[in-house]
Coordinates of C-alpha atoms in Angstrom, one line a residue:
M1 CA -59.0 -34.7 82.4
L2 CA -57.1 -31.5 81.8
R3 CA -59.2 -28.4 81.2
D4 CA -58.0 -25.0 80.1
P5 CA -58.6 -22.6 83.0
I6 CA -59.5 -19.6 80.8
E7 CA -61.7 -21.1 78.1
L8 CA -62.8 -24.3 79.9
Y9 CA -62.3 -26.7 77.0
E10 CA -60.8 -30.1 77.6
Y11 CA -57.5 -31.1 76.1
P12 CA -57.1 -34.4 74.3
K13 CA -55.7 -37.0 76.7
E14 CA -52.9 -37.9 74.3
W15 CA -51.6 -34.4 74.6
C16 CA -51.4 -34.4 78.4
H17 CA -47.8 -35.1 79.2
G18 CA -44.9 -33.2 80.8
D19 CA -45.5 -30.2 83.0
I20 CA -49.3 -29.9 83.0
H21 CA -49.0 -27.4 85.9
K22 CA -48.1 -24.8 83.2
V23 CA -51.7 -25.1 81.9
R24 CA -53.2 -24.5 85.3
S25 CA -51.2 -21.3 85.6
G26 CA -53.3 -19.8 82.7
L27 CA -50.2 -18.7 80.9
Y28 CA -49.8 -21.8 78.6
I29 CA -52.0 -23.4 76.1
L30 CA -51.3 -27.1 75.4
T31 CA -50.6 -28.0 71.7
P32 CA -50.0 -31.4 70.1
D33 CA -46.2 -30.9 70.3
G34 CA -45.7 -28.5 73.2
W35 CA -47.0 -25.1 74.3
L36 CA -48.2 -21.7 73.2
K37 CA -47.7 -18.9 75.8
R38 CA -50.4 -16.4 76.6
G39 CA -49.6 -12.8 77.4
I40 CA -51.0 -10.4 80.0
T41 CA -53.4 -7.6 79.4
T42 CA -52.8 -3.9 80.0
A43 CA -55.2 -4.2 83.0
T44 CA -53.0 -6.9 84.5
T45 CA -49.9 -4.9 83.8
T46 CA -51.4 -1.8 85.4
S47 CA -52.5 -3.9 88.4
A48 CA -48.9 -5.2 88.8
A49 CA -47.5 -1.7 88.7
I50 CA -49.9 -0.4 91.3
N51 CA -49.3 -3.4 93.7
A52 CA -45.5 -3.0 93.3
A53 CA -45.6 0.7 93.9
I54 CA -47.4 0.3 97.2
A55 CA -45.4 -2.8 98.3
S56 CA -42.1 -1.1 97.6
L57 CA -42.9 1.4 100.4
Y58 CA -42.6 -1.5 102.8
E59 CA -40.3 -4.1 101.3
D60 CA -38.0 -5.0 98.4
V61 CA -39.9 -6.1 95.3
N62 CA -39.0 -7.6 92.0
K63 CA -42.0 -9.8 91.5
I64 CA -45.6 -9.0 92.5
E65 CA -48.8 -11.0 92.7
V66 CA -51.8 -9.9 90.7
L67 CA -55.3 -11.3 90.9
T68 CA -56.9 -11.8 87.5
P69 CA -60.7 -11.7 86.8
V70 CA -60.7 -15.5 86.2
G71 CA -59.4 -16.1 89.8
I72 CA -55.8 -17.0 88.9
V73 CA -53.0 -15.3 90.7
L74 CA -50.1 -14.3 88.5
K75 CA -46.6 -13.3 89.6
V76 CA -45.4 -10.5 87.4
K77 CA -41.8 -9.1 87.2
V78 CA -41.5 -5.5 88.2
E79 CA -39.0 -2.8 89.0
A80 CA -39.9 -0.9 92.1
K81 CA -38.4 1.3 94.8
D82 CA -39.7 3.9 97.2
G83 CA -43.2 4.0 95.9
V84 CA -42.4 4.1 92.2
A85 CA -42.9 1.0 90.1
F86 CA -42.6 -0.1 86.5
A87 CA -44.3 -3.2 85.0
R88 CA -43.8 -4.4 81.4
K89 CA -46.6 -6.0 79.4
F90 CA -45.8 -9.1 77.4
A91 CA -47.8 -10.6 74.6
G92 CA -46.6 -14.2 74.8
D93 CA -46.7 -15.9 71.4
H94 CA -49.2 -13.4 70.0
A95 CA -48.0 -12.7 66.4
F96 CA -49.1 -9.0 66.1
D97 CA -49.7 -7.3 69.5
V98 CA -48.3 -3.8 69.1
T99 CA -48.4 -3.3 72.9
D100 CA -45.9 -6.0 73.6
G101 CA -43.2 -4.5 75.9
L102 CA -45.4 -1.6 76.9
V103 CA -44.3 -0.1 80.3
V104 CA -46.8 1.0 82.9
K105 CA -45.6 3.3 85.6
A106 CA -47.3 3.6 89.0
V107 CA -46.5 6.2 91.7
A108 CA -47.8 5.7 95.2
K109 CA -48.8 9.2 96.6
K110 CA -49.4 9.9 100.2
K111 CA -52.6 11.8 99.5
D112 CA -55.1 10.5 102.0
D113 CA -58.0 9.9 99.6
G114 CA -57.4 6.3 98.4
K115 CA -57.9 7.2 94.7
I116 CA -56.5 5.8 91.5
E117 CA -55.5 8.6 89.1
F118 CA -54.7 8.2 85.4
G119 CA -52.2 10.5 83.8
K120 CA -50.0 10.8 80.8
G121 CA -50.2 8.2 78.1
V122 CA -53.5 6.6 79.3
G123 CA -56.5 6.5 77.0
A124 CA -59.7 4.8 77.9
V125 CA -60.1 2.4 80.7
S126 CA -62.7 -0.4 80.2
K127 CA -65.2 -1.3 82.9
A128 CA -63.7 -4.9 83.2
A129 CA -60.2 -3.5 83.4
M130 CA -61.2 -0.9 86.1
E131 CA -62.8 -3.7 88.2
Q132 CA -59.6 -5.7 88.1
I133 CA -57.4 -2.7 88.9
V134 CA -59.6 -1.6 91.8
T135 CA -59.8 -5.1 93.2
N136 CA -56.0 -5.4 93.3
F137 CA -55.6 -1.8 94.6
N138 CA -57.9 -2.6 97.5
L139 CA -56.3 -5.9 98.3
C140 CA -52.9 -4.3 98.4
R141 CA -54.1 -1.3 100.5
E142 CA -55.5 -3.8 103.0
R143 CA -52.4 -5.9 103.1
Y144 CA -50.1 -3.0 103.9
D145 CA -52.6 -0.7 105.6
Y146 CA -51.9 1.8 102.9
E147 CA -54.2 4.9 102.9
G148 CA -52.7 6.9 100.0
S149 CA -53.5 7.1 96.4
V150 CA -51.7 6.0 93.2
L151 CA -51.0 7.7 89.9
I152 CA -50.8 5.6 86.7
E153 CA -48.9 6.7 83.6
I154 CA -47.8 5.0 80.4
P155 CA -44.6 6.8 79.3
D156 CA -44.8 5.8 75.6
G157 CA -48.6 5.6 75.6
E158 CA -49.3 8.3 73.0
L159 CA -46.6 7.0 70.7
I160 CA -47.8 3.4 70.8
A161 CA -51.4 4.4 70.6
R162 CA -50.7 5.6 67.0
K163 CA -50.1 2.0 66.0
T164 CA -53.4 0.7 67.4
K165 CA -57.0 0.9 66.3
N166 CA -57.7 3.8 68.6
P167 CA -55.1 6.5 68.0
M168 CA -57.3 9.4 68.8
L169 CA -57.6 8.6 72.6
G170 CA -54.4 10.4 73.6
G171 CA -52.9 7.2 74.9
I172 CA -53.2 3.5 75.3
S173 CA -56.5 2.0 76.4
I174 CA -56.3 -0.2 79.5
L175 CA -58.3 -3.3 78.6
G176 CA -58.8 -6.9 79.6
T177 CA -61.7 -9.3 80.6
T178 CA -59.6 -12.3 81.8
G179 CA -56.3 -10.8 82.6
F180 CA -54.7 -12.8 79.8
V181 CA -54.0 -12.2 76.1
E182 CA -54.6 -15.0 73.8
P183 CA -51.5 -15.8 71.6
W184 CA -53.3 -15.3 68.3
C185 CA -51.2 -16.9 65.5
E186 CA -51.7 -19.6 62.9
K187 CA -50.7 -22.3 65.3
L188 CA -53.3 -21.3 67.9
V189 CA -56.1 -21.4 65.3
E190 CA -54.9 -24.9 64.2
T191 CA -54.7 -26.1 67.8
K192 CA -58.1 -24.8 68.8
I193 CA -59.7 -26.5 65.7
K194 CA -58.2 -29.8 66.8
I195 CA -59.5 -29.3 70.3
A196 CA -63.0 -28.4 69.0
K197 CA -63.2 -31.6 67.0
Q198 CA -63.5 -33.5 70.2
Y199 CA -67.0 -32.1 70.7
N200 CA -70.2 -32.8 68.8
K201 CA -71.6 -29.3 69.4
I202 CA -69.7 -26.0 69.7
A203 CA -70.6 -22.3 70.1
V204 CA -68.2 -20.3 68.0
T205 CA -67.8 -16.8 69.4
T206 CA -66.0 -13.6 68.3
G207 CA -64.8 -12.7 71.9
R208 CA -65.3 -13.0 75.6
I209 CA -68.7 -11.4 75.7
G210 CA -70.1 -14.0 73.3
W211 CA -68.2 -16.8 75.0
R212 CA -69.7 -15.9 78.4
Y213 CA -73.2 -15.7 76.9
A214 CA -72.8 -19.1 75.2
L215 CA -71.5 -20.7 78.3
E216 CA -74.6 -19.5 80.3
N217 CA -77.2 -20.0 77.6
F218 CA -76.2 -22.9 75.5
R219 CA -75.2 -25.6 78.0
D220 CA -75.0 -28.4 75.3
Y221 CA -72.5 -26.5 73.3
Q222 CA -68.8 -26.0 74.2
P223 CA -67.9 -22.4 73.6
F224 CA -64.8 -21.4 71.8
V225 CA -63.4 -17.9 71.0
F226 CA -62.2 -17.8 67.4
G227 CA -62.1 -14.0 67.0
V228 CA -61.7 -13.1 63.3
H229 CA -61.0 -16.7 62.4
L230 CA -64.6 -17.8 61.9
T231 CA -64.0 -19.1 58.4
E232 CA -61.3 -21.5 59.5
I233 CA -63.4 -23.3 62.2
L234 CA -66.5 -23.4 60.0
R235 CA -64.6 -25.1 57.2
N236 CA -63.1 -27.7 59.5
F237 CA -65.8 -28.7 62.0
D238 CA -68.3 -31.5 61.3
G239 CA -70.7 -31.2 64.2
E240 CA -73.4 -28.6 65.1
I241 CA -72.4 -25.0 65.4
I242 CA -74.1 -21.9 66.9
I243 CA -72.4 -18.6 66.1
V244 CA -72.5 -16.0 68.9
G245 CA -71.0 -12.5 68.8
L246 CA -71.4 -8.7 68.6
P247 CA -73.2 -7.5 65.5
K248 CA -70.5 -5.1 64.3
L249 CA -67.9 -7.9 64.2
L250 CA -70.2 -10.4 62.5
F251 CA -71.4 -7.9 60.0
K252 CA -67.8 -7.1 59.0
W253 CA -67.0 -10.8 58.7
A254 CA -70.1 -11.6 56.6
G255 CA -70.1 -8.4 54.5
K256 CA -73.8 -8.3 55.4
K257 CA -75.9 -6.0 57.7
N258 CA -78.4 -8.5 59.0
K259 CA -78.6 -11.9 60.8
E260 CA -80.0 -13.6 57.7
G261 CA -76.9 -12.6 55.7
I262 CA -74.6 -13.8 58.3
L263 CA -76.4 -17.1 58.6
R264 CA -76.4 -17.5 54.8
K265 CA -72.6 -17.0 54.5
A266 CA -72.0 -19.3 57.5
R267 CA -74.1 -22.1 55.9
E268 CA -72.2 -21.7 52.6
L269 CA -69.1 -22.7 54.6
N270 CA -70.8 -25.3 56.9
K271 CA -74.3 -26.7 56.5
N272 CA -74.4 -27.7 60.2
V273 CA -74.7 -24.1 61.4
V274 CA -77.8 -24.1 63.5
D275 CA -78.2 -20.4 64.4
V276 CA -76.6 -17.0 64.7
V277 CA -77.1 -15.1 67.9
L278 CA -76.4 -11.3 67.8
L279 CA -75.7 -9.7 71.2

């Protein structure tokens, strides 16, 4: 049995051939004819830059370990010397991630306060992202007995932010709940539909918050994140379905402002929809 370490679904046995260790790394999603590659979040990229900046004060660094919120340790390529480090975000096979290639700069500063400071090009920092960043910072400080602080900047943050959904924040938001970016593209949607068809009952979610809620509260239903691709899975799944997600996203999808409207649209696409849960 081979299980995806991020979303915890099982892969069909007939797909499990070749280098299955790629799947366990978290960076690869198995498909019927090969792989799709996940990317890394801005939070993982920032963590890599911080770790590399500190490490470069004590040794030569071109790759650095980063602990992700799902417990997987990644090795990320970096450029680092004398307390200044650069880490580059990559989006994997994501078809439309405008932050692909974004560079995060970290500067280790010998201020004896142990703080993480955010400077030029940084917009909002989510709670989950901050937890990952602080965890990695503390682990690195402990490893090298480092007592200083670190400054984070995103040199092109203001420019790239204009291409995102939050251009008014003055920079790029640092986000991420798993440490990984799903490689959203047509092939991923097709692949996840094929995987979902192995199950009799699934919970279809719009994102990680819904996925986590479904995992904890609907034990008989395998949770899947389908993001904005709810219509595709509803049209192609024959078993029972529960839809779980944030109201704003589901209202937008259904074009309705209440649970009843969402449920009505969902059942027009698939009569086996049992319920809609708004978080």
